[in-house]
Coordinates of C-alpha atoms in Angstrom, one line a residue:
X126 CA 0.0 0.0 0.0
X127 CA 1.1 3.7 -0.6
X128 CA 1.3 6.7 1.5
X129 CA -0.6 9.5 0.6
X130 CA 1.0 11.8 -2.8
X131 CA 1.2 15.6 -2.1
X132 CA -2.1 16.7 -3.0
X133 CA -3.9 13.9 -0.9
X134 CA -1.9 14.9 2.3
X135 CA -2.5 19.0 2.3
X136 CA -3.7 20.7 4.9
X137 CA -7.5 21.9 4.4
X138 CA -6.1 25.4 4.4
X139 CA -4.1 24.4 1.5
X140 CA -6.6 22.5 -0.4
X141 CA -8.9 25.5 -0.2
X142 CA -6.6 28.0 -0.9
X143 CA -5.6 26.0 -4.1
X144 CA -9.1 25.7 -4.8
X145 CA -9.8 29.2 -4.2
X146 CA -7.5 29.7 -7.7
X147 CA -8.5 26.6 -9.6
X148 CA -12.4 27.1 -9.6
X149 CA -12.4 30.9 -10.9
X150 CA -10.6 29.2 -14.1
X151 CA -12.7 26.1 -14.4
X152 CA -16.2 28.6 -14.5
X153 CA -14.5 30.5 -16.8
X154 CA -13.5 27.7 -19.1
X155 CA -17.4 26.6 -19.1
X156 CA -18.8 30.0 -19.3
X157 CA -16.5 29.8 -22.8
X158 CA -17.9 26.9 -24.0
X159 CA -22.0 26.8 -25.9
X160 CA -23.8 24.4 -23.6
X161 CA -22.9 26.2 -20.2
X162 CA -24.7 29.7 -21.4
X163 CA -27.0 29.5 -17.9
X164 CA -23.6 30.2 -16.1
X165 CA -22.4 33.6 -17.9
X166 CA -24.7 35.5 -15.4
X167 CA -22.3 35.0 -12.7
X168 CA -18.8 36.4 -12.3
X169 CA -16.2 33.5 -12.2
X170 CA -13.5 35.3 -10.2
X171 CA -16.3 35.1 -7.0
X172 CA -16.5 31.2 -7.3
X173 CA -13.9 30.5 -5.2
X174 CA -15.4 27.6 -2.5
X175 CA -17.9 25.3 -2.5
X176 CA -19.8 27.6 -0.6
X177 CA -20.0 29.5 -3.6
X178 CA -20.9 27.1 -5.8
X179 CA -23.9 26.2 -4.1
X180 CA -25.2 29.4 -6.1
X181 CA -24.7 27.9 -9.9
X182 CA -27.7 25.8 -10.9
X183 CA -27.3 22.0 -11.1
X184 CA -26.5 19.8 -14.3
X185 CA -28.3 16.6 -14.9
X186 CA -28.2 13.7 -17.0
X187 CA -31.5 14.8 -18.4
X188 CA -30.1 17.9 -19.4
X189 CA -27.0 15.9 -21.1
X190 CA -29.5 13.8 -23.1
X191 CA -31.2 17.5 -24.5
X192 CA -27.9 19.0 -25.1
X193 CA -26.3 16.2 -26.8
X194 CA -29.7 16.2 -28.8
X195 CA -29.6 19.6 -30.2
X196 CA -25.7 20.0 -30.2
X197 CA -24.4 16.5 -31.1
X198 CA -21.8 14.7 -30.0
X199 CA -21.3 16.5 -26.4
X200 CA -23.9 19.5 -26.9
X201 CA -21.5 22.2 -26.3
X202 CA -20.0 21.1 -22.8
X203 CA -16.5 20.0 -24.4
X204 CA -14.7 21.0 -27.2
X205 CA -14.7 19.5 -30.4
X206 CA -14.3 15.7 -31.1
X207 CA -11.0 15.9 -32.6
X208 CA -9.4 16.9 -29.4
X209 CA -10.1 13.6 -28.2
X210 CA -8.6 9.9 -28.3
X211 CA -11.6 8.5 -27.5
X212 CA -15.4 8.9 -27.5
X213 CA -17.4 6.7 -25.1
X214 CA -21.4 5.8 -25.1
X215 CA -23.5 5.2 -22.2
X216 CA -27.5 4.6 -21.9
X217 CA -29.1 7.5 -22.8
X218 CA -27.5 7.6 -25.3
X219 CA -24.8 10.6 -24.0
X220 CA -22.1 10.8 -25.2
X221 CA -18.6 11.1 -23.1
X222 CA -15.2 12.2 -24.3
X223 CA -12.0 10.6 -23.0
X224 CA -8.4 10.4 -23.0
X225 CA -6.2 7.4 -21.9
X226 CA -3.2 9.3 -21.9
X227 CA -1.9 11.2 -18.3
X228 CA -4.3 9.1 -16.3
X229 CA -7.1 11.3 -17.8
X230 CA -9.7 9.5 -15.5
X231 CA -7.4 10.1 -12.3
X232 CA -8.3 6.3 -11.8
X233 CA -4.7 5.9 -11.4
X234 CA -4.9 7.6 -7.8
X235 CA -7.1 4.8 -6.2
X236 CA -5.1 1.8 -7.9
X237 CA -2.1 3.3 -6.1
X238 CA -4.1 3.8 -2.9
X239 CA -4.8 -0.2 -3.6
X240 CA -1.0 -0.9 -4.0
X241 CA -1.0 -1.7 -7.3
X242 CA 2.5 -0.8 -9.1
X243 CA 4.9 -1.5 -12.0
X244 CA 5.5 -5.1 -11.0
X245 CA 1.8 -6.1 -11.1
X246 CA 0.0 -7.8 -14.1
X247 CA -3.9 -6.5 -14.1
X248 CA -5.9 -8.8 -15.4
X249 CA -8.9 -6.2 -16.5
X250 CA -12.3 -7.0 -16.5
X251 CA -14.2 -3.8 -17.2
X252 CA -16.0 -3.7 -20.4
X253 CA -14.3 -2.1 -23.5
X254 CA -17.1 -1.3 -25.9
X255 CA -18.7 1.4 -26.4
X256 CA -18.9 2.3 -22.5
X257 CA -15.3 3.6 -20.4
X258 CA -14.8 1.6 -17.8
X259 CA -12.4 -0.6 -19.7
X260 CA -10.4 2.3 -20.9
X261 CA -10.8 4.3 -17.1
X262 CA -9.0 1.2 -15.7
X263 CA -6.3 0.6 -18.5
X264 CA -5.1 3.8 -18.0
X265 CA -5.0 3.8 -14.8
X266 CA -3.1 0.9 -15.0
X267 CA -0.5 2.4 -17.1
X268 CA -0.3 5.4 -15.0
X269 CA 1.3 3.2 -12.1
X270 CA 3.3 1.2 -14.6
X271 CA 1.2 -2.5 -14.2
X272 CA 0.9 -4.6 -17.2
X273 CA -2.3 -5.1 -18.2
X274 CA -4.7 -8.0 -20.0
X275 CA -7.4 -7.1 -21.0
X276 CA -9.3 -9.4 -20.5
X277 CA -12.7 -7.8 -21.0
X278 CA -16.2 -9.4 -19.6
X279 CA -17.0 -13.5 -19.8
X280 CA -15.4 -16.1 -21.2
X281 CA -14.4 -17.3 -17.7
X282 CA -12.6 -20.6 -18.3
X283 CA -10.6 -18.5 -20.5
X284 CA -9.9 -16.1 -18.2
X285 CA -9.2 -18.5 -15.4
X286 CA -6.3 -20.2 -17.5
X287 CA -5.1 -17.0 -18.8
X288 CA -4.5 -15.7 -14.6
X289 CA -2.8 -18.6 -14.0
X290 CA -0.2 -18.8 -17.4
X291 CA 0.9 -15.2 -17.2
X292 CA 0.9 -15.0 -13.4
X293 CA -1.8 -12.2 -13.0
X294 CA -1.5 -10.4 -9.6
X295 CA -4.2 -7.9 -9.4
X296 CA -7.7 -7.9 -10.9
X297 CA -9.8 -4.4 -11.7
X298 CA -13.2 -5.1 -12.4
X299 CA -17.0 -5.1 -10.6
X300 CA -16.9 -7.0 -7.5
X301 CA -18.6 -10.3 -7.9
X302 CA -17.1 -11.2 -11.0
X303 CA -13.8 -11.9 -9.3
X304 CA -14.8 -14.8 -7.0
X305 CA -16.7 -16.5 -10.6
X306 CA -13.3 -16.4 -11.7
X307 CA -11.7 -18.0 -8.6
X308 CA -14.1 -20.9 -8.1
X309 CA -13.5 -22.0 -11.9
X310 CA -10.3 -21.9 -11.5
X311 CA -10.8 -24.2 -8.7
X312 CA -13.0 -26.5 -10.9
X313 CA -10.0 -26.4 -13.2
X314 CA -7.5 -27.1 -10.5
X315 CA -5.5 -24.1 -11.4
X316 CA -3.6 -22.2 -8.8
X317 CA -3.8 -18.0 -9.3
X318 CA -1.5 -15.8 -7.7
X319 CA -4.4 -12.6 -7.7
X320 CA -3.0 -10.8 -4.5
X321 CA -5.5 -7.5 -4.9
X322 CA -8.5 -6.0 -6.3
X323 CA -9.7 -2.6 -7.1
X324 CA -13.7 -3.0 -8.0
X325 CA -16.4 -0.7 -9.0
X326 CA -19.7 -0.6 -10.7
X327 CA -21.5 -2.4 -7.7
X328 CA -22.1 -3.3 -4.8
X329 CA -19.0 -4.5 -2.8
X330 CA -21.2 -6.4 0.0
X331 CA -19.2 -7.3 3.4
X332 CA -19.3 -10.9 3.4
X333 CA -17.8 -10.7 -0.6
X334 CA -14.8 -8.8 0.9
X335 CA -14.5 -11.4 3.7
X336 CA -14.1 -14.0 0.9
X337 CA -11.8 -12.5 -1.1
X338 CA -9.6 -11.8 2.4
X339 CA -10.0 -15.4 3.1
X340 CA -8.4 -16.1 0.1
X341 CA -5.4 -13.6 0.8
X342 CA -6.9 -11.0 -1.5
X343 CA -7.2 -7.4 -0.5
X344 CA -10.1 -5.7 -2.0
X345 CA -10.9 -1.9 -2.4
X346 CA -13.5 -0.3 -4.2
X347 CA -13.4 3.7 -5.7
X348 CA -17.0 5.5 -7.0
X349 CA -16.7 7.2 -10.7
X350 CA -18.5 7.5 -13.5
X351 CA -18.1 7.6 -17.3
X352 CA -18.8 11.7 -17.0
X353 CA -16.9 12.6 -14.2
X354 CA -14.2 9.7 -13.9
X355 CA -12.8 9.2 -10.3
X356 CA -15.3 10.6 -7.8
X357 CA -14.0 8.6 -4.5
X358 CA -12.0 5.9 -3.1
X359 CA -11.3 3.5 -0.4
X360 CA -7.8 3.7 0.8
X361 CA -6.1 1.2 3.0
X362 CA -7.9 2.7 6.4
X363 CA -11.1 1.2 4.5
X364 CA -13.0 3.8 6.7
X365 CA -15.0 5.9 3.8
X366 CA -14.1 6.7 0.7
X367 CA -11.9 10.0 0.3
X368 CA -12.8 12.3 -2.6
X369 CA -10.4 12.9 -5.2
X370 CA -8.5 15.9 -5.5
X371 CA -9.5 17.0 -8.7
X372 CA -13.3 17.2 -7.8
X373 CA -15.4 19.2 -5.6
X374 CA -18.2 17.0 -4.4
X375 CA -21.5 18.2 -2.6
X376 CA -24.0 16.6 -1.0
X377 CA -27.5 18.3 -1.4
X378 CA -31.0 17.7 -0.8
X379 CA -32.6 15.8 -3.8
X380 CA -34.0 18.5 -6.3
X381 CA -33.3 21.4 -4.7
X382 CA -29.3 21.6 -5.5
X383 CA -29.2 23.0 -1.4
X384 CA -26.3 21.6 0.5
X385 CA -27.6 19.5 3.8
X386 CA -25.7 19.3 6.8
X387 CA -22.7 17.1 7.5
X388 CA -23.6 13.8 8.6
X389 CA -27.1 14.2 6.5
X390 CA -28.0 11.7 3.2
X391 CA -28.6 13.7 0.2
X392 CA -27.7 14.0 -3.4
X393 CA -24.3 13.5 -4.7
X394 CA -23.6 17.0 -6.6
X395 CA -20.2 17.2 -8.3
X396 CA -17.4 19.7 -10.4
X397 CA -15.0 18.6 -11.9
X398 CA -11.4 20.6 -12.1
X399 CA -10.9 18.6 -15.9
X400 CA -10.0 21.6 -17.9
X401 CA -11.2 19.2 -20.9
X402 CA -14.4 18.5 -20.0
X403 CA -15.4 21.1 -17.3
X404 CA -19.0 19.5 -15.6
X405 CA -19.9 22.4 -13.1
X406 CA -22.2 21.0 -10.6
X407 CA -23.0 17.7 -11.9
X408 CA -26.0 15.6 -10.3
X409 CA -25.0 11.9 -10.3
X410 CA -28.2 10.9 -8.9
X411 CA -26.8 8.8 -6.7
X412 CA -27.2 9.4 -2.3
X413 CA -24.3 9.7 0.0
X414 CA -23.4 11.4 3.2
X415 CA -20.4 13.4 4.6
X416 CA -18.3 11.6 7.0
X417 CA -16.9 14.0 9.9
X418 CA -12.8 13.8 10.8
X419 CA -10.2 12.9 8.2
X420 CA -8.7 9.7 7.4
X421 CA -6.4 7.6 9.9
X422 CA -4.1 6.7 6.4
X423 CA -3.4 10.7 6.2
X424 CA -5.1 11.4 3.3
X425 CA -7.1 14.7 4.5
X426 CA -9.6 15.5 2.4
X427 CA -13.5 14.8 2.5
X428 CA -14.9 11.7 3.1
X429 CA -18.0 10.3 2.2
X430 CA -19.9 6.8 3.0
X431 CA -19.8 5.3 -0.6
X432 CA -23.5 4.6 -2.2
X433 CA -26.8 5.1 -0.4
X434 CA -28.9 4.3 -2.9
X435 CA -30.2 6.5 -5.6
X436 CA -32.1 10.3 -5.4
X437 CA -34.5 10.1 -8.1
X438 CA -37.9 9.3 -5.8
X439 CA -40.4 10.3 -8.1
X440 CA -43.3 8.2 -7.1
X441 CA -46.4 7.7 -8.6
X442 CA -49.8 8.7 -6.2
X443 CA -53.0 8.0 -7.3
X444 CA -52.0 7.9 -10.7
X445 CA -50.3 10.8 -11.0
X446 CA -46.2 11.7 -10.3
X447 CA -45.0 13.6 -7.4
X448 CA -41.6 14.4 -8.1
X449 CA -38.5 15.7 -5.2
X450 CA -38.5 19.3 -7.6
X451 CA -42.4 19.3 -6.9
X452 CA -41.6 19.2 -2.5
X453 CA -38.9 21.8 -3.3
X454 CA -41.3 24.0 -4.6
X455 CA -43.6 23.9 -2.0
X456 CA -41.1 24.5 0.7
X457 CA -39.8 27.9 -1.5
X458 CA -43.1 28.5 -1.6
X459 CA -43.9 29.1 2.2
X460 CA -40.6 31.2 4.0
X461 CA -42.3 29.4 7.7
X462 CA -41.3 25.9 6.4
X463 CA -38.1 24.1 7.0
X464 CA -38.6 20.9 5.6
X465 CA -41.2 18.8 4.0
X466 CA -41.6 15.1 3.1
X467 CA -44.4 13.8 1.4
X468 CA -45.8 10.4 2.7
X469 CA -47.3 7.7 0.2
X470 CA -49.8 5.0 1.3
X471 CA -52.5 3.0 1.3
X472 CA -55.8 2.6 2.8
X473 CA -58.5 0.5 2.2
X474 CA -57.1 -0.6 -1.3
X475 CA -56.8 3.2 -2.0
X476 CA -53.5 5.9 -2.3
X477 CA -53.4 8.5 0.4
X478 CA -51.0 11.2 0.5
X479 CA -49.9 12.7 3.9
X480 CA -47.4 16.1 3.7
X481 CA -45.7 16.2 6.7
X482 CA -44.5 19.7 7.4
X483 CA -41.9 21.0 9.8
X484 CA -42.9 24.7 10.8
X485 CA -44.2 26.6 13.6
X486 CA -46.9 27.6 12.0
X487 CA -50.3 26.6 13.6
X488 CA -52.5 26.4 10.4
X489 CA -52.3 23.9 8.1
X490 CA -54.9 25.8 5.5
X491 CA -52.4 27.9 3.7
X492 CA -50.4 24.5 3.0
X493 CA -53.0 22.7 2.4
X494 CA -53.8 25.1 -1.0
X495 CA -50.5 25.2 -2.1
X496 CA -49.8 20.9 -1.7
X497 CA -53.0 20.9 -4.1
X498 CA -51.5 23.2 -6.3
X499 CA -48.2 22.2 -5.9
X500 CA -48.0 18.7 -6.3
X501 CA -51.3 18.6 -8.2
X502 CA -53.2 16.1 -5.7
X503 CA -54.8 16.6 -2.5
X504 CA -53.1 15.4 0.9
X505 CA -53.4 15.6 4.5
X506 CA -51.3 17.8 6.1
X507 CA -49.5 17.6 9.1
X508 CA -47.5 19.8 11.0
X509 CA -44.8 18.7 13.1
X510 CA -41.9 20.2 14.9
X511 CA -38.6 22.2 13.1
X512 CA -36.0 19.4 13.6
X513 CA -37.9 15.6 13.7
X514 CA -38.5 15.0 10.0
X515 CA -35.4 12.1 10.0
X516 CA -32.4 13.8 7.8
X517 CA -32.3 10.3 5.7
X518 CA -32.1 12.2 2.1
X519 CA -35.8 11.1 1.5
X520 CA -38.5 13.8 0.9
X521 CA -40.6 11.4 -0.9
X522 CA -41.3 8.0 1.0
X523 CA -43.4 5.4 -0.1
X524 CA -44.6 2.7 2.7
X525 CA -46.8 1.1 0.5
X526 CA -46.3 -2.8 0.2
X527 CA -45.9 -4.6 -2.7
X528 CA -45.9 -8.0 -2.4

């Protein structure tokens, strides 16, 4: 395992002061480009801090799939295709750019958090078609000076023999598909000499990492994504996952783009310093939380709990959609409420919707008109204290059953 590089160990005097002359120039850069004209209302020399960027309004994938739409390939949020080695496709379809050369993807940061280095042989297992992951990985892989196979998805017996002959010694790929490696090399009585993992793209569950340690492998996971690249990563410590250093990553409550308190779930909101591709304030839809402290391994920037499931909780009432913007909108609407969360259920084989309300207001009328109008349905309201809505991320729940 590594120590922390420069940048992972600064002090968070340094890290914001460095920030506080990186983001004027990554606003700038997207201001310049087509598909970022919403931004040129503000002045990019007073982004300086994620504080500030809490002002910018949020990018999501839906808004990728209309750029890209109008404005194909990248709809005006990266230069032109030429200035690219590679152009990547995920469902959508968006389009991503992407380099493999400098460790574009900054992948190469967690595979030397995971130990791997020039002596290793990656056998990797990401997918190289169409969508990065494949390409992410490989160049990260090059970055710390591993050989690589790539090996691609399937063909397992093949993939079993071809660990064993060329003496593989690390494995990149999603988590499970490891361990269907390892028990057919079993079957074929081979013996592998896979000493560590880096996985991503799922779920790394604890009893799958207590299998792989039981067979001498130490496993570590990283969060990115074919838009932004690295996002997170385990290191050693295996206490959170530390945000790369060439991201700023929020966490805000789901459709309003407003950051929550530390320690709260919300929506994972992030920016990219890629002065390539520059994503200002980038909804992954996916819910995490801010871990307090730094650390123990001395890396000292922010740490989040990994994934927490996902922040689109549009839910369908009566037949019709309430949506997380729709809750937002009521709470802007009314200066006297704090929070709301909207409550789906079922009585007597029928949808009720309850709006439950924290104020210190004493009439629930005024709410009750704007719910209607709001969220297009009618609901109880109920009024409850500032401070006992549970800070779980969720302003839609549904506790309907379906089985």
């Amino acid at each position: 395992m590594t120590d922390p590089d420069q940048l992972e160990a600064r002090s968070p005097e340094e890290r914001a002061s460095d920030l506080a002359d990186a983001l004027p120039h990554q606003i700038a850069r997207a201001q310049a480009l087509e598909g970022f004209a919403a931004l040129r209302e503000f002045e990019a020399s007073e982004i300086t801090s994620p504080a500030d960027l809490a002002r910018l309004p949020v990018l999501r994938k839906s808004d990728l799939v209309a750029a890209q739409t109008d404005a194909p390939p990248f709809g005006g949020l990266a230069g032109p295709l030429s200035t690219f080695s590679h152009v990547f496709q995920s469902p959508g379809p968006i389009y991503e750019p992407g380099r493999i050369d400098d460790d574009w993807f900054r992948l190469g940061r967690f595979l030397r958090a995971a130990g791997f280095h020039g002596g290793d042989v990656v056998q990797n297992c990401f997918g190289y078609h169409l969508t990065p992951a494949g390409m992410m990985f490989e160049s990260a892989a090059r970055a710390v000076g591993a050989t690589v196979l790539p090996a691609g998805t399937g063909q397992t017996e093949l993939q079993a023999r071809a660990a064993a002959d060329i003496g593989t010694t690390a494995y990149a790929g999603t988590p499970d598909y490891l361990k269907i490696i390892l028990e057919k090399a079993d079957e074929m009585g081979l013996t592998l000499s896979i000493a560590k993992a880096a996985v991503s793209g799922g779920a790394l569950f604890p009893s799958l990492r207590d299998f792989y340690e039981s067979r001498g492998i130490d496993c570590l996971q990283c969060y990115a994504t074919a838009d932004l690249g690295l996002i997170a990563y385990e290191s050693p410590a295996k206490e959170g996952m530390i945000v790369d250093e060439n991201v700023i990553v929020e966490i805000v409550t789901p459709g309003t783009g407003d950051p929550v308190a530390e320690g709260e779930v919300g929506e994972v909101v992030v920016t990219t310093l890629n002065a390539d591709y520059p994503l200002i304030r980038f909804a992954t839809g996916d819910m995490s939380a801010v871990m307090p402290g730094q650390s123990p391994c001395g890396r000292t920037n922010m740490r989040i709990k990994g994934w927490m499931g996902r922040a689109d909780q549009t839910t369908k009432i009566k037949g019709m959609f309430v949506r997380p913007e729709q809750v937002a909108d009521l709470v802007a609407r009314h200066p006297e409420i704090e929070r709301a969360r909207v409550v789906a259920a079922r009585e007597d084989e029928t949808d009720t919707m309850i709006v439950r309300i924290e104020s210190t207001a004493s009439d629930a009328a005024p709410f009750e008109a704007s719910v209607a109008d709001v969220l297009k349905l009618k609901g109880r309201v109920e009024i409850v204290a500032p401070g006992s809505l549970p800070r779980d991320g969720l302003v839609i729940e549904d506790t309907r059953s379906y089985d």
